Each structure stands twice: as structure tokens, then as C-alpha cells.
């Protein structure tokens, strides 16, 4: 049996840590997107909003830093449906309509597929931060599963 550290010896982990956990204090623009996402949740019937409730026009000042991504289950893939101009400029090209596994892994989309996978699997918001930027991914419900992700990227 592999050594998993002192805390795991003889214990069954019941609350595993979710990778890409959202910190308590987010960058202000990411906090605004997160608050918008929470506001869209329909009462206590769901842990996340429905994808068709999201209107990027509700966040006009942040539009260039937002993205909408379709999440496919089998096989797991992520397609960039709408990527804001600032994200595309940071990346170096437009990725609209492309799958995440078809684009080069570089900022601000490095570790994107693993973060997106965690967001879909957990059904919870996720966060990634590098020295140059921070990224928030938020799950959106549709057709009986997490079918889209709302994302935001900010430069640091």
C-alpha cells in the first residue's frame, strides 16, 4: 500500500479535498462573476444555475474576460463557444468553436482541461492562479448534467 502521508494512516478519507478550490477572497472581477452566478441559482432546488439563465450582456464590463464552454460527457471534452477578446489576446489567437484538446496548452488556458474536468465532476466552482493571471470556472446545469461552464480570466 502506498504511503499517503501521516494523516491517512488507518483512516478512511470521507471529505477529500477538491482540486482547484475557490479561495475565500477572489480578485474583484472574479468575485463579481461568482456573485452573478450565485444570484442565478433558482432557490434551493439546485446547487448551480441553468445554462440558459446566463446572459453575458448582464456583465458588459467583463465581457472581454469571460468565456462560455460546452461540456461533453462521453468522451469528456470541452468546446469554447464564446471567448472574450482579452482572453483571446492573452492566448494569442481566437479559439472560439475549438475543443480544449485541440488548442496548445499555454496561458491563460494552461491546466484548463483538468480544471474543467474537476468543475464538471464536483459540480462546484473552481479556481486556478498563476503568476500572471487567475481563472474561475463555474458549472451550469442543463439536460440533466453540467452541460456548460462560465469562465472568467483576469490578469494579475
Coordinates of C-alpha atoms in Angstrom, one line a residue:
X1 CA 0.0 0.0 0.0
X2 CA 1.5 3.4 -0.9
X3 CA 2.3 5.9 1.8
X4 CA -0.3 8.7 1.5
X5 CA 1.1 10.7 4.4
X6 CA 0.7 10.6 8.1
X7 CA -2.9 11.9 8.1
X8 CA -4.1 8.9 6.0
X9 CA -2.7 6.1 8.1
X10 CA -5.5 3.9 9.4
X11 CA -8.2 6.5 8.3
X12 CA -10.7 6.4 5.6
X13 CA -10.9 9.8 3.9
X14 CA -14.5 10.9 3.8
X15 CA -14.1 14.5 2.7
X16 CA -11.4 14.5 0.1
X17 CA -10.0 17.9 -0.9
X18 CA -11.4 19.1 -4.3
X19 CA -8.6 20.3 -6.5
X20 CA -8.8 23.9 -7.7
X21 CA -10.7 25.0 -4.6
X22 CA -12.0 28.6 -4.8
X23 CA -10.3 30.8 -2.1
X24 CA -12.4 32.9 0.3
X25 CA -11.1 36.1 -1.3
X26 CA -11.3 36.3 -5.0
X27 CA -9.9 39.1 -7.3
X28 CA -12.7 41.7 -7.6
X29 CA -13.7 40.9 -11.2
X30 CA -13.8 37.2 -10.5
X31 CA -15.8 37.9 -7.3
X32 CA -18.3 39.8 -9.4
X33 CA -18.7 36.9 -11.8
X34 CA -19.1 34.5 -8.9
X35 CA -21.7 36.7 -7.3
X36 CA -23.6 36.9 -10.6
X37 CA -23.5 33.0 -10.9
X38 CA -24.8 32.6 -7.3
X39 CA -27.6 35.1 -8.0
X40 CA -28.8 32.9 -10.9
X41 CA -29.3 29.8 -8.7
X42 CA -33.1 29.0 -8.6
X43 CA -33.8 28.7 -4.9
X44 CA -32.7 25.6 -3.0
X45 CA -33.7 23.2 -5.9
X46 CA -30.2 23.3 -7.4
X47 CA -26.6 23.9 -6.4
X48 CA -25.9 25.8 -9.7
X49 CA -27.7 27.9 -12.3
X50 CA -29.2 26.6 -15.5
X51 CA -27.0 27.4 -18.5
X52 CA -29.8 29.2 -20.3
X53 CA -30.2 31.7 -17.5
X54 CA -26.7 33.1 -18.2
X55 CA -26.8 36.3 -20.1
X56 CA -23.3 37.7 -20.7
X57 CA -24.9 41.0 -21.5
X58 CA -25.6 41.2 -17.7
X59 CA -21.8 41.6 -17.3
X60 CA -20.9 44.1 -20.0
X61 CA -17.7 45.5 -18.3
X62 CA -16.3 42.0 -18.0
X63 CA -17.3 40.6 -21.4
X64 CA -13.8 40.6 -22.8
X65 CA -12.7 38.4 -19.8
X66 CA -15.5 35.9 -20.0
X67 CA -16.0 32.5 -21.7
X68 CA -18.7 30.0 -22.2
X69 CA -17.7 26.4 -22.7
X70 CA -19.8 23.4 -23.6
X71 CA -19.0 20.3 -21.5
X72 CA -19.4 16.9 -23.2
X73 CA -19.6 13.8 -21.1
X74 CA -18.6 10.7 -23.2
X75 CA -15.9 11.3 -24.2
X76 CA -15.2 14.2 -21.9
X77 CA -14.4 17.2 -24.0
X78 CA -14.8 20.9 -23.7
X79 CA -15.6 23.3 -26.6
X80 CA -15.0 27.0 -26.4
X81 CA -18.3 28.6 -27.5
X82 CA -17.6 32.2 -26.7
X83 CA -14.2 33.5 -25.6
X84 CA -13.8 37.2 -24.8
X85 CA -11.3 39.4 -26.7
X86 CA -8.9 39.8 -23.8
X87 CA -8.6 36.1 -23.2
X88 CA -8.0 35.5 -26.9
X89 CA -5.4 38.3 -27.0
X90 CA -3.6 36.7 -24.0
X91 CA -3.7 33.3 -25.7
X92 CA -2.5 34.7 -29.0
X93 CA -5.4 33.6 -31.2
X94 CA -9.2 33.1 -31.3
X95 CA -10.2 29.7 -30.0
X96 CA -14.0 30.1 -30.5
X97 CA -15.5 26.8 -31.7
X98 CA -12.4 24.8 -30.9
X99 CA -12.1 21.9 -28.4
X100 CA -9.8 22.4 -25.5
X101 CA -7.8 19.3 -26.5
X102 CA -7.2 20.9 -30.0
X103 CA -5.5 24.0 -28.7
X104 CA -2.0 24.5 -27.5
X105 CA -1.6 24.4 -23.7
X106 CA -0.4 27.9 -22.8
X107 CA -1.5 30.8 -20.8
X108 CA -4.3 31.7 -20.0
X109 CA -5.6 28.2 -20.8
X110 CA -2.9 26.1 -19.2
X111 CA -4.4 23.4 -16.9
X112 CA -7.8 24.3 -18.4
X113 CA -8.9 20.7 -19.2
X114 CA -8.1 19.4 -15.7
X115 CA -9.8 22.4 -14.1
X116 CA -12.8 22.0 -16.3
X117 CA -13.0 18.3 -15.5
X118 CA -12.9 19.0 -11.8
X119 CA -15.6 21.6 -12.2
X120 CA -17.9 19.1 -14.0
X121 CA -17.1 16.2 -11.7
X122 CA -17.6 18.1 -8.5
X123 CA -20.4 20.4 -9.7
X124 CA -18.7 23.2 -7.9
X125 CA -16.8 26.4 -8.9
X126 CA -13.1 26.0 -9.4
X127 CA -10.2 28.4 -9.4
X128 CA -6.7 28.5 -10.9
X129 CA -4.0 31.1 -10.3
X130 CA -0.6 31.5 -11.9
X131 CA 1.9 34.3 -11.6
X132 CA 0.2 36.2 -14.5
X133 CA -3.5 35.5 -14.3
X134 CA -6.3 33.9 -12.3
X135 CA -9.2 31.9 -13.8
X136 CA -12.6 31.0 -12.4
X137 CA -14.8 28.2 -13.8
X138 CA -18.5 27.9 -12.8
X139 CA -20.7 24.9 -13.6
X140 CA -24.0 25.4 -15.4
X141 CA -26.8 22.8 -15.4
X142 CA -28.7 21.7 -18.5
X143 CA -30.1 18.5 -19.9
X144 CA -29.7 16.6 -16.6
X145 CA -26.0 17.3 -16.1
X146 CA -23.3 20.0 -16.0
X147 CA -23.5 21.0 -19.7
X148 CA -21.7 24.3 -19.8
X149 CA -19.1 26.3 -17.9
X150 CA -19.0 30.0 -17.3
X151 CA -15.4 31.1 -17.1
X152 CA -13.6 34.3 -16.3
X153 CA -9.9 35.2 -16.6
X154 CA -8.2 38.2 -15.1
X155 CA -4.6 39.4 -15.4
X156 CA -2.7 39.9 -12.1

